[in-house]
Short mmCIF file of C-alpha atoms in Angstrom, two decimals:
data_model
loop_
_atom_site.label_atom_id
_atom_site.label_comp_id
_atom_site.label_asym_id
_atom_site.label_seq_id
_atom_site.Cartn_x
_atom_site.Cartn_y
_atom_site.Cartn_z
CA MET Z 1 -73.73 -0.68 177.59
CA ALA Z 2 -75.01 -0.92 181.05
CA GLY Z 3 -78.99 -1.65 181.42
CA LYS Z 4 -78.76 -2.30 177.46
CA HIS Z 5 -79.91 -5.39 176.37
CA VAL Z 6 -79.18 -6.78 173.04
CA TRP Z 7 -81.79 -9.24 171.45
CA GLN Z 8 -81.77 -10.86 168.15
CA ARG Z 9 -84.04 -13.07 166.44
CA ARG Z 10 -81.59 -15.58 165.22
CA THR Z 11 -78.13 -16.06 165.62
CA THR Z 12 -75.46 -14.47 163.12
CA THR Z 13 -74.91 -18.38 161.41
CA ARG Z 14 -78.48 -19.22 161.44
CA GLN Z 15 -79.04 -15.68 159.55
CA LEU Z 16 -76.06 -16.38 156.87
CA LEU Z 17 -77.56 -19.94 156.43
CA ILE Z 18 -81.02 -18.65 155.82
CA TRP Z 19 -79.43 -16.05 153.32
CA PHE Z 20 -77.84 -18.92 151.57
CA GLY Z 21 -80.76 -21.04 151.21
CA TRP Z 22 -82.61 -18.12 149.78
CA LEU Z 23 -79.23 -17.68 146.89
CA LEU Z 24 -79.51 -20.95 146.20
CA LEU Z 25 -83.47 -21.11 145.19
CA VAL Z 26 -82.43 -18.02 143.01
CA ALA Z 27 -79.55 -19.35 141.40
CA ILE Z 28 -81.77 -22.73 140.77
CA PHE Z 29 -84.37 -20.93 139.23
CA VAL Z 30 -82.36 -18.69 136.72
CA ALA Z 31 -80.58 -22.38 135.77
CA CYS Z 32 -83.67 -23.70 135.00
CA TRP Z 33 -85.06 -20.76 133.33
CA MET Z 34 -81.93 -20.93 130.90
CA TYR Z 35 -82.30 -24.50 130.27
CA ILE Z 36 -86.13 -24.22 129.16
CA SER Z 37 -85.24 -21.03 127.32
CA ASN Z 38 -82.21 -22.89 125.22
CA ARG Z 39 -85.04 -25.60 124.25
CA THR Z 40 -88.00 -23.54 122.99
CA GLU Z 41 -88.43 -22.42 119.34
CA TRP Z 42 -88.49 -18.50 120.39
CA PHE Z 43 -89.53 -18.10 116.68
CA PHE Z 44 -93.25 -19.79 117.21
CA VAL Z 45 -93.62 -17.86 120.79
CA TYR Z 46 -92.79 -14.35 119.41
CA ASP Z 47 -95.60 -15.27 116.70
CA ALA Z 48 -98.05 -16.17 119.38
CA PRO Z 49 -99.79 -13.11 120.38
CA ARG Z 50 -100.60 -12.82 116.34
CA ILE Z 51 -101.79 -16.50 116.07
CA ALA Z 52 -104.14 -15.89 119.43
CA GLY Z 53 -105.80 -13.00 117.83
CA ASP Z 54 -106.44 -14.58 114.89
CA ILE Z 55 -107.88 -17.66 116.82
CA PHE Z 56 -109.75 -15.25 118.62
CA SER Z 57 -111.36 -13.25 115.19
CA ARG Z 58 -111.94 -16.94 113.68
CA ALA Z 59 -113.76 -17.77 117.10
CA THR Z 60 -116.08 -15.07 117.48
CA PRO Z 61 -119.02 -14.63 117.40
CA PRO Z 62 -119.61 -18.19 118.82
CA ARG Z 63 -122.05 -20.64 116.93
CA TRP Z 64 -125.19 -19.76 119.24
CA SER Z 65 -127.08 -22.11 117.12
CA TYR Z 66 -124.62 -25.46 118.02
CA ILE Z 67 -126.20 -25.34 121.51
CA GLU Z 68 -128.73 -27.69 120.27
CA LYS Z 69 -126.17 -30.27 119.91
CA LEU Z 70 -125.04 -29.22 123.25
CA TRP Z 71 -127.61 -29.96 125.63
CA GLU Z 72 -127.44 -33.93 126.04
CA PRO Z 73 -123.92 -34.07 126.37
CA LEU Z 74 -124.14 -31.48 128.95
CA TRP Z 75 -126.57 -33.25 130.78
CA ASP Z 76 -124.16 -36.43 130.69
CA THR Z 77 -121.23 -34.62 131.95
CA LEU Z 78 -123.36 -33.39 135.22
CA ASN Z 79 -124.52 -37.14 135.49
CA VAL Z 80 -121.13 -38.02 135.39
CA ALA Z 81 -119.99 -35.76 137.92
CA THR Z 82 -122.87 -36.38 140.39
CA ILE Z 83 -123.49 -40.14 140.33
CA GLY Z 84 -119.31 -40.47 140.00
CA THR Z 85 -119.44 -38.40 143.29
CA ALA Z 86 -122.19 -40.69 145.30
CA LEU Z 87 -120.42 -44.02 143.93
CA SER Z 88 -117.19 -42.51 145.37
CA LEU Z 89 -119.07 -41.87 148.84
CA ILE Z 90 -120.47 -45.71 149.07
CA PHE Z 91 -116.44 -46.74 149.19
CA ALA Z 92 -114.55 -43.54 150.61
CA ILE Z 93 -116.78 -43.49 154.03
CA PRO Z 94 -115.77 -47.11 155.29
CA VAL Z 95 -112.24 -46.43 154.07
CA ALA Z 96 -112.28 -43.37 156.20
CA PHE Z 97 -113.33 -45.28 158.91
CA LEU Z 98 -110.30 -47.87 158.25
CA ALA Z 99 -107.89 -45.35 157.88
CA ALA Z 100 -108.81 -42.76 160.82
CA LYS Z 101 -106.37 -43.75 163.72
CA ASN Z 102 -109.10 -43.85 166.27
CA THR Z 103 -111.58 -45.95 164.49
CA THR Z 104 -109.36 -48.57 162.39
CA PRO Z 105 -109.79 -52.20 163.47
CA SER Z 106 -106.24 -52.19 163.56
CA VAL Z 107 -103.49 -49.85 163.41
CA THR Z 108 -100.70 -52.00 162.24
CA PHE Z 109 -102.44 -54.42 159.54
CA VAL Z 110 -105.81 -52.49 158.31
CA ARG Z 111 -104.86 -48.95 158.70
CA PRO Z 112 -101.86 -49.33 155.78
CA ILE Z 113 -104.36 -50.93 153.42
CA ALA Z 114 -106.69 -48.45 153.72
CA LEU Z 115 -104.02 -45.37 153.35
CA PHE Z 116 -102.54 -47.52 150.50
CA LEU Z 117 -106.01 -47.58 148.75
CA ILE Z 118 -106.16 -43.75 149.81
CA VAL Z 119 -103.07 -42.62 148.27
CA SER Z 120 -103.29 -45.10 144.80
CA SER Z 121 -106.63 -43.53 143.98
CA ARG Z 122 -105.51 -39.73 144.80
CA SER Z 123 -102.04 -40.32 142.63
CA ILE Z 124 -103.63 -41.15 139.39
CA ASN Z 125 -105.79 -38.06 137.66
CA SER Z 126 -109.23 -38.65 136.74
CA LEU Z 127 -108.12 -38.41 132.77
CA ILE Z 128 -105.73 -41.02 133.27
CA TRP Z 129 -108.24 -43.19 135.10
CA ALA Z 130 -110.72 -42.69 131.85
CA LEU Z 131 -108.07 -43.47 129.65
CA LEU Z 132 -107.33 -46.95 131.43
CA LEU Z 133 -111.19 -47.59 131.50
CA VAL Z 134 -112.05 -46.76 127.83
CA ALA Z 135 -109.56 -49.32 126.99
CA ILE Z 136 -111.47 -51.62 129.51
CA ILE Z 137 -114.86 -51.31 129.48
CA GLY Z 138 -115.26 -49.53 125.95
CA PRO Z 139 -115.89 -45.46 125.24
CA GLY Z 140 -119.06 -43.94 126.86
CA ILE Z 141 -120.17 -42.20 130.04
CA LEU Z 142 -119.85 -45.73 132.06
CA ALA Z 143 -116.21 -45.38 131.87
CA GLY Z 144 -116.32 -41.44 132.94
CA THR Z 145 -118.25 -42.04 135.64
CA ILE Z 146 -116.31 -44.94 137.07
CA ALA Z 147 -113.00 -42.72 136.36
CA ILE Z 148 -114.56 -39.59 138.49
CA ALA Z 149 -115.62 -42.05 141.21
CA LEU Z 150 -112.42 -43.83 141.57
CA ARG Z 151 -110.39 -40.74 141.39
CA SER Z 152 -112.80 -38.96 144.21
CA ILE Z 153 -112.30 -42.23 146.56
CA GLY Z 154 -109.13 -41.21 147.99
CA PHE Z 155 -109.89 -37.36 148.05
CA CYS Z 156 -112.99 -37.53 149.98
CA ALA Z 157 -111.59 -40.64 152.46
CA LYS Z 158 -108.50 -38.54 153.28
CA LEU Z 159 -110.38 -35.47 154.17
CA LEU Z 160 -113.01 -37.62 156.00
CA TYR Z 161 -110.36 -39.63 157.86
CA GLU Z 162 -108.66 -36.31 158.60
CA ALA Z 163 -111.77 -34.79 160.25
CA ILE Z 164 -112.57 -38.45 162.04
CA GLU Z 165 -109.34 -38.11 163.60
CA GLU Z 166 -110.18 -34.65 165.10
CA ILE Z 167 -113.75 -35.39 166.84
CA ASN Z 168 -114.31 -34.58 170.42
CA THR Z 169 -113.75 -38.02 171.97
CA THR Z 170 -115.37 -37.23 175.25
CA GLN Z 171 -118.71 -36.92 173.69
CA VAL Z 172 -117.56 -40.78 172.29
CA GLU Z 173 -116.61 -41.86 175.60
CA ALA Z 174 -120.21 -40.68 177.11
CA ILE Z 175 -121.83 -43.27 174.31
CA SER Z 176 -119.69 -45.88 175.06
CA ALA Z 177 -120.05 -45.38 178.91
CA THR Z 178 -124.11 -45.94 178.40
CA GLY Z 179 -123.19 -49.43 177.39
CA ALA Z 180 -123.70 -48.88 173.72
CA ARG Z 181 -122.36 -51.42 171.16
CA GLN Z 182 -119.81 -50.47 169.01
CA SER Z 183 -122.04 -49.53 165.79
CA GLN Z 184 -124.16 -47.50 167.92
CA VAL Z 185 -121.32 -45.54 169.13
CA ILE Z 186 -120.25 -44.74 165.97
CA SER Z 187 -123.62 -43.72 164.52
CA TYR Z 188 -124.41 -41.60 167.72
CA GLY Z 189 -120.55 -40.41 169.30
CA ILE Z 190 -118.99 -39.94 165.44
CA LEU Z 191 -121.58 -39.43 163.00
CA PRO Z 192 -123.04 -36.62 164.22
CA GLN Z 193 -119.66 -35.04 164.67
CA ILE Z 194 -118.16 -35.39 161.20
CA MET Z 195 -121.99 -34.84 159.72
CA PRO Z 196 -120.71 -31.23 158.37
CA ALA Z 197 -117.17 -32.49 157.15
CA LEU Z 198 -118.79 -35.02 155.18
CA ALA Z 199 -121.57 -32.91 153.53
CA GLY Z 200 -118.82 -29.95 152.79
CA ILE Z 201 -116.33 -32.52 151.43
CA THR Z 202 -119.22 -34.21 149.23
CA VAL Z 203 -120.16 -30.84 147.87
CA PHE Z 204 -116.31 -29.64 147.30
CA ARG Z 205 -116.00 -32.84 145.30
CA TRP Z 206 -118.98 -33.06 143.33
CA ASP Z 207 -118.10 -29.37 142.19
CA ILE Z 208 -114.37 -30.57 141.24
CA ASN Z 209 -115.99 -33.42 139.58
CA ILE Z 210 -118.02 -31.02 137.32
CA ARG Z 211 -115.29 -28.94 136.20
CA GLU Z 212 -112.89 -32.81 135.44
CA SER Z 213 -115.85 -34.28 133.77
CA THR Z 214 -115.84 -31.72 131.07
CA VAL Z 215 -112.47 -32.56 129.78
CA LEU Z 216 -112.87 -36.59 130.06
CA GLY Z 217 -114.69 -36.70 126.37
CA LEU Z 218 -110.97 -35.86 125.25
CA VAL Z 219 -110.33 -39.59 125.69
CA GLY Z 220 -113.80 -40.53 124.90
CA ALA Z 221 -115.26 -41.19 128.11
CA GLY Z 222 -118.50 -39.24 127.30
CA GLY Z 223 -119.56 -35.56 128.11
CA ILE Z 224 -119.20 -32.14 126.55
CA GLY Z 225 -115.68 -32.61 126.48
CA LEU Z 226 -116.47 -35.23 122.99
CA GLN Z 227 -118.26 -32.29 121.37
CA LEU Z 228 -114.93 -30.20 122.21
CA GLN Z 229 -112.40 -32.67 120.62
CA SER Z 230 -114.46 -32.88 117.51
CA SER Z 231 -115.19 -29.23 117.09
CA LEU Z 232 -111.23 -28.88 117.50
CA ASN Z 233 -110.45 -31.55 115.15
CA ILE Z 234 -112.30 -29.78 112.10
CA LEU Z 235 -110.98 -26.42 113.14
CA ALA Z 236 -114.55 -25.09 114.28
CA TRP Z 237 -113.77 -22.37 116.36
CA PRO Z 238 -116.83 -20.95 116.83
CA GLN Z 239 -118.25 -24.21 118.00
CA VAL Z 240 -115.10 -24.22 120.31
CA ALA Z 241 -116.00 -20.95 121.44
CA LEU Z 242 -119.63 -21.79 122.50
CA ILE Z 243 -118.52 -25.21 124.22
CA LEU Z 244 -116.11 -22.83 126.53
CA LEU Z 245 -118.52 -20.69 127.29
CA VAL Z 246 -121.39 -23.26 128.18
CA ILE Z 247 -118.47 -25.11 130.57
CA PHE Z 248 -117.93 -21.74 132.10
CA ILE Z 249 -121.15 -20.84 132.99
CA ALA Z 250 -121.84 -24.60 134.25
CA VAL Z 251 -118.89 -24.59 136.78
CA ILE Z 252 -119.96 -21.30 137.64
CA VAL Z 253 -123.64 -22.77 138.57
CA SER Z 254 -121.95 -25.63 140.21
CA GLU Z 255 -119.90 -23.50 142.48
CA TRP Z 256 -122.70 -21.44 143.29
CA ILE Z 257 -124.83 -24.31 144.36
CA SER Z 258 -122.10 -25.98 146.46
CA ALA Z 259 -121.51 -22.60 148.37
CA MET Z 260 -125.27 -22.68 149.14
CA VAL Z 261 -125.25 -25.99 150.08
CA ARG Z 262 -122.23 -25.88 152.89
CA LYS Z 263 -123.74 -22.52 154.08
CA ALA Z 264 -127.22 -24.23 154.55
CA ILE Z 265 -125.51 -27.23 156.24
CA ILE Z 266 -122.73 -26.02 158.75
CA MET N 1 -122.75 -51.54 196.93
CA LEU N 2 -119.23 -51.03 195.32
CA ARG N 3 -116.10 -52.45 196.52
CA ILE N 4 -112.96 -51.29 194.95
CA THR N 5 -109.91 -53.52 196.30
CA ASN N 6 -106.11 -52.65 195.92
CA LEU N 7 -106.82 -51.05 192.86
CA SER N 8 -103.67 -49.87 190.72
CA LYS N 9 -103.33 -47.80 187.37
CA ARG N 10 -99.74 -47.37 185.43
CA TYR N 11 -100.33 -45.46 182.29
CA LYS N 12 -97.88 -46.47 179.45
CA THR N 13 -95.78 -43.64 179.92
CA GLY N 14 -94.97 -45.09 183.15
CA ASP N 15 -97.01 -43.24 185.21
CA ASP N 16 -98.60 -44.28 188.41
CA ALA N 17 -102.16 -42.58 188.43
CA LEU N 18 -103.30 -45.20 191.15
CA LYS N 19 -101.39 -46.94 193.89
CA GLY N 20 -103.35 -49.43 195.39
CA VAL N 21 -106.94 -47.27 196.38
CA SER N 22 -109.72 -49.60 198.32
CA LEU N 23 -112.66 -47.71 199.16
CA GLU N 24 -116.41 -49.13 200.00
CA VAL N 25 -119.41 -47.11 198.87
CA PRO N 26 -122.77 -48.18 200.54
CA ASP N 27 -126.11 -47.91 198.53
CA GLY N 28 -127.10 -44.41 198.67
CA GLN N 29 -124.20 -42.75 199.68
CA VAL N 30 -122.92 -39.78 198.25
CA LEU N 31 -119.29 -39.48 198.03
CA GLY N 32 -117.11 -36.38 197.63
CA LEU N 33 -113.63 -37.07 196.00
CA ILE N 34 -111.18 -34.40 196.28
CA GLY N 35 -107.79 -33.68 195.73
CA PRO N 36 -105.08 -31.93 193.59
CA SER N 37 -105.12 -31.89 189.91
CA GLY N 38 -103.48 -35.33 188.68
CA ALA N 39 -104.06 -37.16 191.98
CA GLY N 40 -105.76 -39.79 190.01
CA LYS N 41 -109.42 -38.95 190.57
CA SER N 42 -110.47 -39.17 187.18
CA THR N 43 -108.63 -41.98 186.60
CA LEU N 44 -110.49 -43.70 189.89
CA ILE N 45 -113.89 -43.24 188.39
CA ARG N 46 -112.96 -44.07 185.25
CA CYS N 47 -111.53 -47.44 185.76
CA VAL N 48 -115.11 -48.20 187.48
CA ASN N 49 -116.77 -48.35 184.21
CA ARG N 50 -113.61 -49.36 182.50
CA LEU N 51 -112.95 -46.25 180.08
CA VAL N 52 -109.72 -46.83 181.87
CA GLU N 53 -108.30 -50.25 181.86
CA PRO N 54 -107.06 -50.57 185.81
CA THR N 55 -103.73 -52.39 185.59
CA THR N 56 -104.26 -54.54 189.22
CA GLY N 57 -106.84 -54.98 191.93
CA THR N 58 -110.79 -55.52 192.06
CA ILE N 59 -113.79 -53.64 191.37
CA ASP N 60 -117.10 -55.45 192.78
CA LEU N 61 -120.39 -53.47 191.69
CA ASN N 62 -123.14 -56.01 193.65
CA GLY N 63 -121.49 -58.73 193.19
CA ALA N 64 -120.44 -58.38 189.33
CA GLN N 65 -116.46 -58.45 189.32
CA LEU N 66 -116.41 -55.68 186.68
CA GLN N 67 -112.29 -55.99 186.02
CA ARG N 68 -112.91 -59.11 184.60
CA LEU N 69 -115.63 -58.69 182.28
CA GLY N 70 -115.28 -59.54 178.65
CA SER N 71 -116.32 -57.02 176.16
CA ARG N 72 -120.09 -58.19 175.82
CA LYS N 73 -120.43 -58.51 179.59
CA LEU N 74 -118.71 -55.30 179.86
CA ARG N 75 -121.33 -53.57 178.00
CA LYS N 76 -124.20 -55.01 180.01
CA ALA N 77 -122.43 -53.68 183.02
CA ARG N 78 -122.19 -50.40 181.54
CA ARG N 79 -125.74 -49.92 181.23
CA ARG N 80 -126.47 -50.10 185.19
CA ILE N 81 -123.59 -47.24 185.41
CA GLY N 82 -124.17 -43.60 184.96
CA MET N 83 -121.70 -41.00 184.08
CA ILE N 84 -121.78 -37.34 184.12
CA PHE N 85 -118.85 -35.36 182.74
CA GLN N 86 -116.85 -31.86 183.49
CA GLU N 87 -117.85 -30.49 180.02
CA TYR N 88 -121.29 -32.25 180.07
CA ALA N 89 -120.10 -34.43 176.80
CA LEU N 90 -123.10 -33.78 174.77
CA VAL N 91 -123.36 -34.83 171.16
CA GLU N 92 -123.20 -31.38 170.36
CA ARG N 93 -125.18 -31.74 167.09
CA LEU N 94 -128.12 -34.17 168.25
CA THR N 95 -131.10 -32.52 170.17
CA VAL N 96 -131.87 -32.99 174.11
CA MET N 97 -134.21 -35.39 173.17
CA GLU N 98 -131.82 -37.77 171.54
CA ASN N 99 -128.89 -37.01 173.94
CA VAL N 100 -130.97 -38.32 176.79
CA LEU N 101 -132.52 -41.31 174.63
CA SER N 102 -128.89 -42.32 174.30
CA GLY N 103 -128.78 -43.52 177.93
CA ARG N 104 -130.92 -46.18 176.28
CA LEU N 105 -128.59 -47.50 173.73
CA GLY N 106 -127.73 -50.18 175.85
CA TYR N 107 -130.95 -51.62 175.41
CA VAL N 108 -132.27 -51.14 171.77
CA GLY N 109 -130.74 -52.63 168.38
CA PHE N 110 -128.81 -50.60 166.03
CA TRP N 111 -131.23 -50.23 163.71
CA ALA N 112 -133.86 -49.13 165.86
CA SER N 113 -131.42 -46.78 167.38
CA TRP N 114 -130.86 -45.71 164.02
CA PHE N 115 -134.19 -44.73 163.38
CA ARG N 116 -134.67 -43.05 166.51
CA LYS N 117 -137.44 -46.02 167.07
CA PHE N 118 -137.07 -45.90 170.74
CA PRO N 119 -139.54 -47.93 172.99
CA GLN N 120 -142.44 -45.78 174.35
CA ASP N 121 -141.58 -46.67 177.86
CA ASP N 122 -138.21 -44.98 177.28
CA ILE N 123 -139.66 -41.94 175.72
CA ASN N 124 -142.13 -41.33 178.39
CA GLU N 125 -138.90 -41.80 181.01
CA ALA N 126 -137.28 -39.15 178.84
CA PHE N 127 -140.13 -36.95 178.94
CA ARG N 128 -140.29 -37.55 182.85
CA LEU N 129 -136.74 -36.79 183.24
CA LEU N 130 -136.66 -33.75 181.33
CA GLU N 131 -139.52 -32.26 183.55
CA ARG N 132 -137.64 -33.46 186.68
CA VAL N 133 -134.37 -31.57 185.55
CA GLY N 134 -136.92 -28.31 184.21
CA LEU N 135 -136.14 -28.98 180.54
CA ASP N 136 -139.42 -30.07 179.16
CA HIS N 137 -139.62 -27.10 177.28
CA MET N 138 -136.21 -27.81 175.46
CA VAL N 139 -136.73 -31.43 174.33
CA ASN N 140 -136.09 -30.70 170.52
CA LYS N 141 -133.31 -27.88 170.77
CA ARG N 142 -130.10 -28.94 170.04
CA ALA N 143 -127.44 -29.64 172.41
CA ASP N 144 -125.28 -27.05 171.27
CA GLU N 145 -127.99 -23.83 171.58
CA LEU N 146 -127.70 -24.66 175.44
CA SER N 147 -126.18 -22.67 178.28
CA GLY N 148 -123.93 -24.66 180.61
CA GLY N 149 -126.22 -25.44 183.38
CA GLN N 150 -128.84 -26.73 180.69
CA ARG N 151 -126.50 -28.75 179.18
CA GLN N 152 -125.39 -30.52 182.49
CA ARG N 153 -129.02 -30.98 183.25
CA VAL N 154 -129.48 -33.03 179.88
CA GLY N 155 -126.38 -34.96 180.83
CA ILE N 156 -127.46 -35.71 184.12
CA ALA N 157 -130.66 -36.97 182.59
CA ARG N 158 -128.98 -38.97 180.51
CA ALA N 159 -127.24 -40.71 183.09
CA LEU N 160 -130.52 -41.06 185.14
CA ILE N 161 -132.41 -42.97 182.32
CA GLN N 162 -130.02 -45.84 182.25
CA ASN N 163 -131.84 -46.43 185.56
CA PRO N 164 -128.14 -46.81 187.21
CA GLU N 165 -127.23 -48.64 190.06
CA LEU N 166 -123.95 -46.39 190.60
CA LEU N 167 -123.67 -42.71 189.35
CA LEU N 168 -119.94 -41.71 188.49
CA VAL N 169 -119.49 -37.95 188.08
CA ASP N 170 -116.11 -36.04 187.08
CA GLU N 171 -116.16 -32.88 188.32
CA PRO N 172 -119.72 -31.56 187.11
CA THR N 173 -119.40 -27.97 188.36
CA ALA N 174 -116.04 -27.15 187.17
CA SER N 175 -117.42 -25.50 184.16
CA LEU N 176 -120.33 -23.69 185.58
CA ASP N 177 -120.75 -20.50 187.53
CA PRO N 178 -121.26 -20.75 191.51
CA LYS N 179 -124.75 -20.31 191.47
CA THR N 180 -125.29 -22.87 188.75
CA SER N 181 -122.92 -25.14 190.37
CA ARG N 182 -125.06 -25.16 193.24
CA GLN N 183 -128.24 -25.98 191.63
CA ILE N 184 -126.29 -28.91 189.88
CA MET N 185 -124.90 -30.31 192.72
CA ARG N 186 -128.01 -30.09 194.78
CA LEU N 187 -130.18 -31.83 191.68
CA ILE N 188 -127.44 -34.52 191.61
CA CYS N 189 -127.90 -35.14 195.22
CA GLU N 190 -131.43 -34.75 195.46
CA LEU N 191 -131.68 -37.60 193.06
CA CYS N 192 -129.47 -39.92 194.33
CA GLU N 193 -131.59 -39.90 197.54
CA GLU N 194 -135.06 -40.04 195.34
CA ARG N 195 -133.25 -43.54 194.22
CA ASN N 196 -131.40 -44.40 196.62
CA LEU N 197 -128.54 -44.18 194.36
CA SER N 198 -124.78 -44.19 195.37
CA ALA N 199 -122.35 -41.77 193.72
CA ILE N 200 -118.42 -41.26 193.47
CA VAL N 201 -118.59 -37.38 192.86
CA ASN N 202 -114.88 -35.87 191.77
CA ILE N 203 -115.20 -32.23 192.57
CA HIS N 204 -112.62 -29.13 193.07
CA ASP N 205 -114.45 -27.28 195.38
CA VAL N 206 -113.94 -28.02 198.51
CA ALA N 207 -116.35 -26.06 200.11
CA LEU N 208 -119.46 -26.90 197.69
CA ALA N 209 -118.20 -30.74 198.27
CA GLN N 210 -118.80 -30.00 202.13
CA LEU N 211 -122.37 -28.67 201.67
CA PHE N 212 -123.96 -31.33 199.66
CA VAL N 213 -122.04 -34.98 200.04
CA GLN N 214 -122.25 -37.37 203.01
CA ARG N 215 -118.99 -38.40 202.88
CA ILE N 216 -115.37 -37.00 201.48
CA VAL N 217 -112.57 -39.14 200.24
CA GLY N 218 -109.25 -37.30 199.79
CA LEU N 219 -106.97 -38.64 197.29
CA GLN N 220 -103.30 -37.56 196.93
CA ASP N 221 -100.49 -38.98 194.11
CA GLY N 222 -102.55 -41.87 193.80
CA LYS N 223 -103.37 -43.03 197.50
CA ILE N 224 -106.16 -42.06 199.81
CA VAL N 225 -105.08 -39.73 202.54
CA PHE N 226 -108.55 -38.93 203.99
CA ASP N 227 -111.97 -40.31 204.49
CA GLY N 228 -114.38 -38.94 206.76
CA PRO N 229 -117.69 -36.80 207.37
CA PRO N 230 -117.50 -33.39 205.64
CA ASP N 231 -117.13 -31.23 208.69
CA SER N 232 -114.14 -32.93 209.88
CA LEU N 233 -112.03 -31.70 207.03
CA ASP N 234 -109.90 -28.61 208.56
CA SER N 235 -106.74 -26.95 207.71
CA ALA N 236 -104.59 -29.74 208.57
CA VAL N 237 -106.43 -32.29 206.92
CA LEU N 238 -106.71 -29.69 203.68
CA THR N 239 -102.48 -29.49 203.89
CA GLN N 240 -102.26 -33.34 204.02
CA ILE N 241 -104.24 -33.40 200.60
CA TYR N 242 -103.25 -30.34 198.82
CA GLY N 243 -99.92 -29.32 200.38
CA GLU N 244 -99.38 -26.31 202.42
CA GLU N 245 -101.87 -23.26 202.18
CA ASP N 246 -103.81 -20.40 204.12
CA TRP N 247 -106.95 -22.89 204.37
CA GLU N 248 -108.95 -20.63 206.88
CA ALA N 249 -111.25 -19.26 204.01
CA THR N 250 -111.64 -22.39 201.91
CA THR N 251 -113.66 -24.68 204.13
CA ILE N 252 -116.75 -24.15 206.18
CA ASP N 253 -116.42 -24.97 210.10
CA ASP N 254 -118.35 -24.84 212.85
CA THR N 255 -117.48 -21.30 213.65
CA GLN N 256 -119.34 -20.35 210.33
CA THR N 257 -123.06 -20.09 210.64
CA ASP N 258 -125.12 -23.18 209.96
CA LYS N 259 -124.94 -24.89 206.38
CA HIS N 260 -128.54 -24.41 205.89
CA SER N 261 -128.66 -20.53 205.57
CA LEU N 262 -125.51 -20.95 202.63
CA GLU N 263 -127.70 -23.86 200.94
CA LEU N 264 -130.94 -21.36 200.71
CA SER N 265 -128.77 -18.40 199.23
CA GLY N 266 -127.78 -20.66 196.54
CA GLU N 267 -131.22 -20.87 195.27
#
């Protein structure tokens, strides 16, 4: 044994605990699987491939002529996403400054309020915001736009305040040391540092909002989802196929645009 | 004239960074502050413009009691104190010109600075200073495109456009190569002489300090342990400041050749 050093990454007890943890995870997974399986009508599931094939054959070819009726809702959808994103930024930027530890006026009072706003905006899906807003201000694209904006405030503010907290503080010190007022310290010392993050967050959220706004029509908040729902209701599968195709293309284009913008700015 | 009396700083962590420092810097004097890491050099100069709040003591700059000022008056006082940083502390995504002009922020309103509408006099002065530090061809370059030495020159121009009464310089050469270090130190000292400007220069490099400054103050564990002309630094003094070590190669003493030849070789 002389001169031979034994090295282990973990102690034996620790190793056993980790194995036990994995065992527990597998057991929970199997239990859940059984629970779901017992409550499923397998009769319908066995049938699924045939039904899916049936729907697919009814849906092809897409009804191309229906595109004429899709241009306007598609335009609405784009507007809901774009205006919603812009609207959310107007609120998200101040909220982010209030929430960031290094810029908030008060860590004990203001910061918790800002964080609460962020969490409440983020915890509610835009579809649910739209459902509420359709009830409050009636159906249409205004409800959709506000739903998108409300959901995006939390998302943008959270990512932005994290960016603010990560800035280089000596650059801020240098601006303060010249005798600049607080508003100038923000505009010269902080804003240039978070611009790439702000631009990235904006196009990222815009890209997500295009996808989200395509389904808002399902609850009556305007856009292409409205056409999707009415086509589904009358089982017009060729129309559904065309709408899904259009959404697919719109999302690809938006992703391409946001990738281009991010590349240009950063 | 800057007069610091009995200055102490205790951080929230309980560390005593400064323990009753008293120091007078007459107009036009360039003072080199040396000492080991953690001796309180940075804290001392940051207490002067109150980027760090001193715990006790007084700081008197040409009759103004800096430690007493409220936030509005402190801003006014800061306009007359230029600061140069170790890592340059330029706003990386702004241009050279914007960085230099940011030294005038204390004199222009928010919207004027937002739209970059600085007074013509400030712009003329910025061009003049950039020419003086040798960067007049880089006015519209972004700060992050410059080399270390060039960035520090922008930092110097930003401090000088404030038309300061005092310059606080925190390790100006710590991130630079030996030749650029000398050029930067020479530039700072020349500009101070041109403007009869006093400066406190924190510096690690003892030999570099000896070459350029008129007076050296040694700080050790928050207290001043040496104050004298550069050529009175010897092994005994350095041992007192930094601790036991073989100091023969570090200092420039009388047995070496005259300073001028060394100074020239840096060019």
